Amino acid sequence: MWDALVSVAKEAYTSGLGEGTVPRPLIMPLVGGELVGMIWARPLKAGEDALTGIAQLANIAAAARADEVVLVWETHDVATACQLPIVGPTPCLNMVLATPDGHVLHQFPYTEQLLSRSPEGWASIAPDWRPAPAPQPGVELVPPVQAAVNYAFIPLELNHPDPFGVTVVLMEEDGYRVRLTEAFDR
């Protein structure tokens, strides 16, 4: 399952860069080894809003009562959006696999190959994936990702007959892009 999630994340990332955009941070919650779906962060404003918007990705995992989550983000993009120092390789696609017992950070550094530039100045880029460093168990994560990991496993207590369904609706209304797998689509 891990290799499939890495492949999906790299493909989505490559596609986004090819269109001149850096994909937003993403969470993929799992329940009993089954993927709940893929949820991308809402549009983020630099600073506190970005920190909050990324951390709130945890809501969907908590509502689904996930027992594993995978969070995906780009080093430079999140550091810039959250006004944090850049830590680790850049450019780099990061994926953390987390459970209630801990997490492991996987990093996929790349170099940027310019494909084209639009008249407006947008660059279309192809990542040239470099060798990945060894996975890093328990390493410190950037604050909004660490917050998402911490909150992902605290069940949401909502006074509603369908806490998961209402969480999906509320997140979509806030601008999160939610794509559930068939088993969890309600």
Short mmCIF file of C-alpha atoms in Angstrom, two decimals:
data_model
loop_
_atom_site.label_atom_id
_atom_site.label_comp_id
_atom_site.label_asym_id
_atom_site.label_seq_id
_atom_site.Cartn_x
_atom_site.Cartn_y
_atom_site.Cartn_z
CA MET A 1 0.00 0.00 0.00
CA TRP A 2 2.84 2.41 0.86
CA ASP A 3 4.40 2.14 -2.61
CA ALA A 4 1.01 2.86 -4.21
CA LEU A 5 0.53 5.96 -2.04
CA VAL A 6 4.04 7.20 -2.89
CA SER A 7 3.34 6.64 -6.58
CA VAL A 8 0.02 8.52 -6.42
CA ALA A 9 1.60 11.43 -4.54
CA LYS A 10 4.53 11.68 -6.97
CA GLU A 11 2.20 11.52 -9.99
CA ALA A 12 -0.09 14.23 -8.58
CA TYR A 13 2.91 16.36 -7.72
CA THR A 14 4.49 15.91 -11.15
CA SER A 15 1.20 16.80 -12.82
CA GLY A 16 0.78 19.94 -10.72
CA LEU A 17 4.32 21.15 -11.39
CA GLY A 18 3.80 20.51 -15.09
CA GLU A 19 0.79 22.85 -14.92
CA GLY A 20 2.85 25.52 -13.15
CA THR A 21 1.50 24.99 -9.63
CA VAL A 22 2.77 23.35 -6.46
CA PRO A 23 0.06 21.01 -5.16
CA ARG A 24 -1.29 21.96 -1.74
CA PRO A 25 -0.52 19.82 1.31
CA LEU A 26 -2.47 16.57 1.29
CA ILE A 27 -3.67 14.03 3.84
CA MET A 28 -4.56 10.42 3.08
CA PRO A 29 -6.24 8.79 6.10
CA LEU A 30 -6.47 5.01 6.35
CA VAL A 31 -8.79 2.84 8.43
CA GLY A 32 -7.79 -0.80 8.83
CA GLY A 33 -5.38 -0.48 5.91
CA GLU A 34 -8.10 0.91 3.61
CA LEU A 35 -7.66 4.37 2.08
CA VAL A 36 -10.42 6.80 3.11
CA GLY A 37 -9.52 9.29 0.40
CA MET A 38 -7.29 12.19 -0.52
CA ILE A 39 -7.91 15.61 1.00
CA TRP A 40 -5.98 18.70 -0.13
CA ALA A 41 -5.61 21.82 2.00
CA ARG A 42 -7.90 24.76 1.30
CA PRO A 43 -6.41 27.89 -0.28
CA LEU A 44 -3.99 29.28 2.30
CA LYS A 45 -2.91 32.82 3.16
CA ALA A 46 0.67 33.24 4.34
CA GLY A 47 1.27 33.05 8.08
CA GLU A 48 -1.14 31.91 10.77
CA ASP A 49 -3.85 30.95 8.27
CA ALA A 50 -1.47 28.51 6.54
CA LEU A 51 -0.44 26.96 9.86
CA THR A 52 -4.10 26.48 10.82
CA GLY A 53 -5.25 25.31 7.39
CA ILE A 54 -2.61 22.56 7.24
CA ALA A 55 -3.21 21.43 10.83
CA GLN A 56 -6.96 21.23 10.14
CA LEU A 57 -6.34 18.47 7.58
CA ALA A 58 -6.41 16.25 10.69
CA ASN A 59 -10.16 16.79 11.07
CA ILE A 60 -11.05 14.33 8.33
CA ALA A 61 -8.78 11.65 9.80
CA ALA A 62 -10.15 12.19 13.29
CA ALA A 63 -13.75 12.05 12.01
CA ALA A 64 -13.01 8.80 10.13
CA ARG A 65 -11.27 7.42 13.23
CA ALA A 66 -8.20 6.72 11.10
CA ASP A 67 -5.54 4.41 12.48
CA GLU A 68 -2.92 5.62 9.98
CA VAL A 69 -2.41 8.84 8.06
CA VAL A 70 -0.07 9.92 5.31
CA LEU A 71 0.61 13.64 5.00
CA VAL A 72 2.29 15.04 1.89
CA TRP A 73 3.88 18.47 1.43
CA GLU A 74 6.68 20.30 -0.34
CA THR A 75 9.46 21.68 1.86
CA HIS A 76 9.82 25.16 0.38
CA ASP A 77 6.11 25.67 -0.26
CA VAL A 78 5.04 24.96 3.34
CA ALA A 79 7.97 26.90 4.83
CA THR A 80 7.08 29.93 2.71
CA ALA A 81 3.32 29.71 3.34
CA CYS A 82 3.80 29.27 7.09
CA GLN A 83 6.64 31.81 7.30
CA LEU A 84 8.98 29.21 8.78
CA PRO A 85 12.66 28.55 8.13
CA ILE A 86 13.38 25.94 5.46
CA VAL A 87 14.52 22.72 7.10
CA GLY A 88 15.71 19.74 5.07
CA PRO A 89 16.34 19.25 1.41
CA THR A 90 14.70 21.58 -1.08
CA PRO A 91 13.05 21.17 -3.44
CA CYS A 92 11.65 18.06 -1.80
CA LEU A 93 8.38 16.18 -1.63
CA ASN A 94 7.84 14.98 1.95
CA MET A 95 5.58 12.15 3.06
CA VAL A 96 5.04 11.20 6.67
CA LEU A 97 3.41 7.91 7.59
CA ALA A 98 1.91 8.25 11.06
CA THR A 99 0.05 6.03 13.49
CA PRO A 100 -0.99 6.74 17.08
CA ASP A 101 2.34 5.15 18.10
CA GLY A 102 4.67 7.37 16.06
CA HIS A 103 5.67 8.51 12.60
CA VAL A 104 8.28 8.04 9.89
CA LEU A 105 9.31 10.83 7.51
CA HIS A 106 10.13 9.89 3.92
CA GLN A 107 11.73 12.54 1.72
CA PHE A 108 11.88 12.59 -2.07
CA PRO A 109 14.27 15.33 -3.20
CA TYR A 110 14.33 16.41 -6.81
CA THR A 111 15.84 18.92 -9.16
CA GLU A 112 13.63 21.11 -11.28
CA GLN A 113 13.70 20.75 -15.06
CA LEU A 114 12.15 23.77 -16.79
CA LEU A 115 9.70 22.61 -19.46
CA SER A 116 8.29 25.98 -20.54
CA ARG A 117 7.37 29.44 -19.35
CA SER A 118 4.04 31.14 -20.02
CA PRO A 119 3.80 34.75 -21.24
CA GLU A 120 2.64 35.62 -17.68
CA GLY A 121 5.85 34.14 -16.27
CA TRP A 122 4.47 30.85 -14.89
CA ALA A 123 7.01 28.06 -15.14
CA SER A 124 6.08 24.52 -16.12
CA ILE A 125 8.48 22.21 -14.28
CA ALA A 126 9.25 18.50 -14.35
CA PRO A 127 10.80 17.02 -11.21
CA ASP A 128 13.90 14.90 -11.73
CA TRP A 129 13.65 12.63 -8.67
CA ARG A 130 16.96 12.17 -6.83
CA PRO A 131 17.90 9.28 -4.56
CA ALA A 132 15.80 9.35 -1.41
CA PRO A 133 17.54 9.50 1.97
CA ALA A 134 16.77 6.79 4.51
CA PRO A 135 13.37 7.04 6.23
CA GLN A 136 13.54 9.02 9.49
CA PRO A 137 11.47 7.57 12.35
CA GLY A 138 10.29 10.05 14.97
CA VAL A 139 12.08 13.05 13.45
CA GLU A 140 10.75 16.53 14.25
CA LEU A 141 8.21 17.67 11.66
CA VAL A 142 7.35 21.21 10.60
CA PRO A 143 4.83 22.61 13.13
CA PRO A 144 1.61 22.46 11.05
CA VAL A 145 2.33 18.89 9.92
CA GLN A 146 3.21 17.86 13.48
CA ALA A 147 -0.08 19.38 14.65
CA ALA A 148 -1.99 17.47 11.97
CA VAL A 149 -0.30 14.23 13.06
CA ASN A 150 -1.08 14.94 16.72
CA TYR A 151 -4.77 15.74 16.13
CA ALA A 152 -5.45 13.07 13.49
CA PHE A 153 -5.86 10.37 16.13
CA ILE A 154 -8.03 12.28 18.60
CA PRO A 155 -11.61 11.28 17.70
CA LEU A 156 -13.91 14.17 16.91
CA GLU A 157 -16.81 14.30 19.32
CA LEU A 158 -19.61 15.91 17.34
CA ASN A 159 -23.24 15.94 18.40
CA HIS A 160 -24.40 14.72 15.00
CA PRO A 161 -25.65 11.33 13.75
CA ASP A 162 -22.96 11.27 11.02
CA PRO A 163 -19.80 12.99 12.34
CA PHE A 164 -17.73 11.86 9.35
CA GLY A 165 -20.26 13.03 6.77
CA VAL A 166 -20.74 16.43 8.39
CA THR A 167 -16.95 16.88 8.67
CA VAL A 168 -16.59 16.21 4.94
CA VAL A 169 -19.29 18.76 4.13
CA LEU A 170 -17.81 21.40 6.45
CA MET A 171 -14.31 20.89 5.09
CA GLU A 172 -15.55 21.18 1.50
CA GLU A 173 -17.43 24.37 2.42
CA ASP A 174 -14.15 25.75 3.84
CA GLY A 175 -12.40 25.08 0.52
CA TYR A 176 -10.68 21.76 1.17
CA ARG A 177 -10.73 19.45 -1.85
CA VAL A 178 -12.07 16.08 -0.67
CA ARG A 179 -11.89 12.96 -2.85
CA LEU A 180 -13.18 9.92 -0.96
CA THR A 181 -12.74 6.34 -2.04
CA GLU A 182 -15.91 4.44 -2.94
CA ALA A 183 -16.02 2.65 0.42
CA PHE A 184 -16.15 5.97 2.32
CA ASP A 185 -18.10 8.12 -0.15
CA ARG A 186 -21.46 8.94 1.43
#
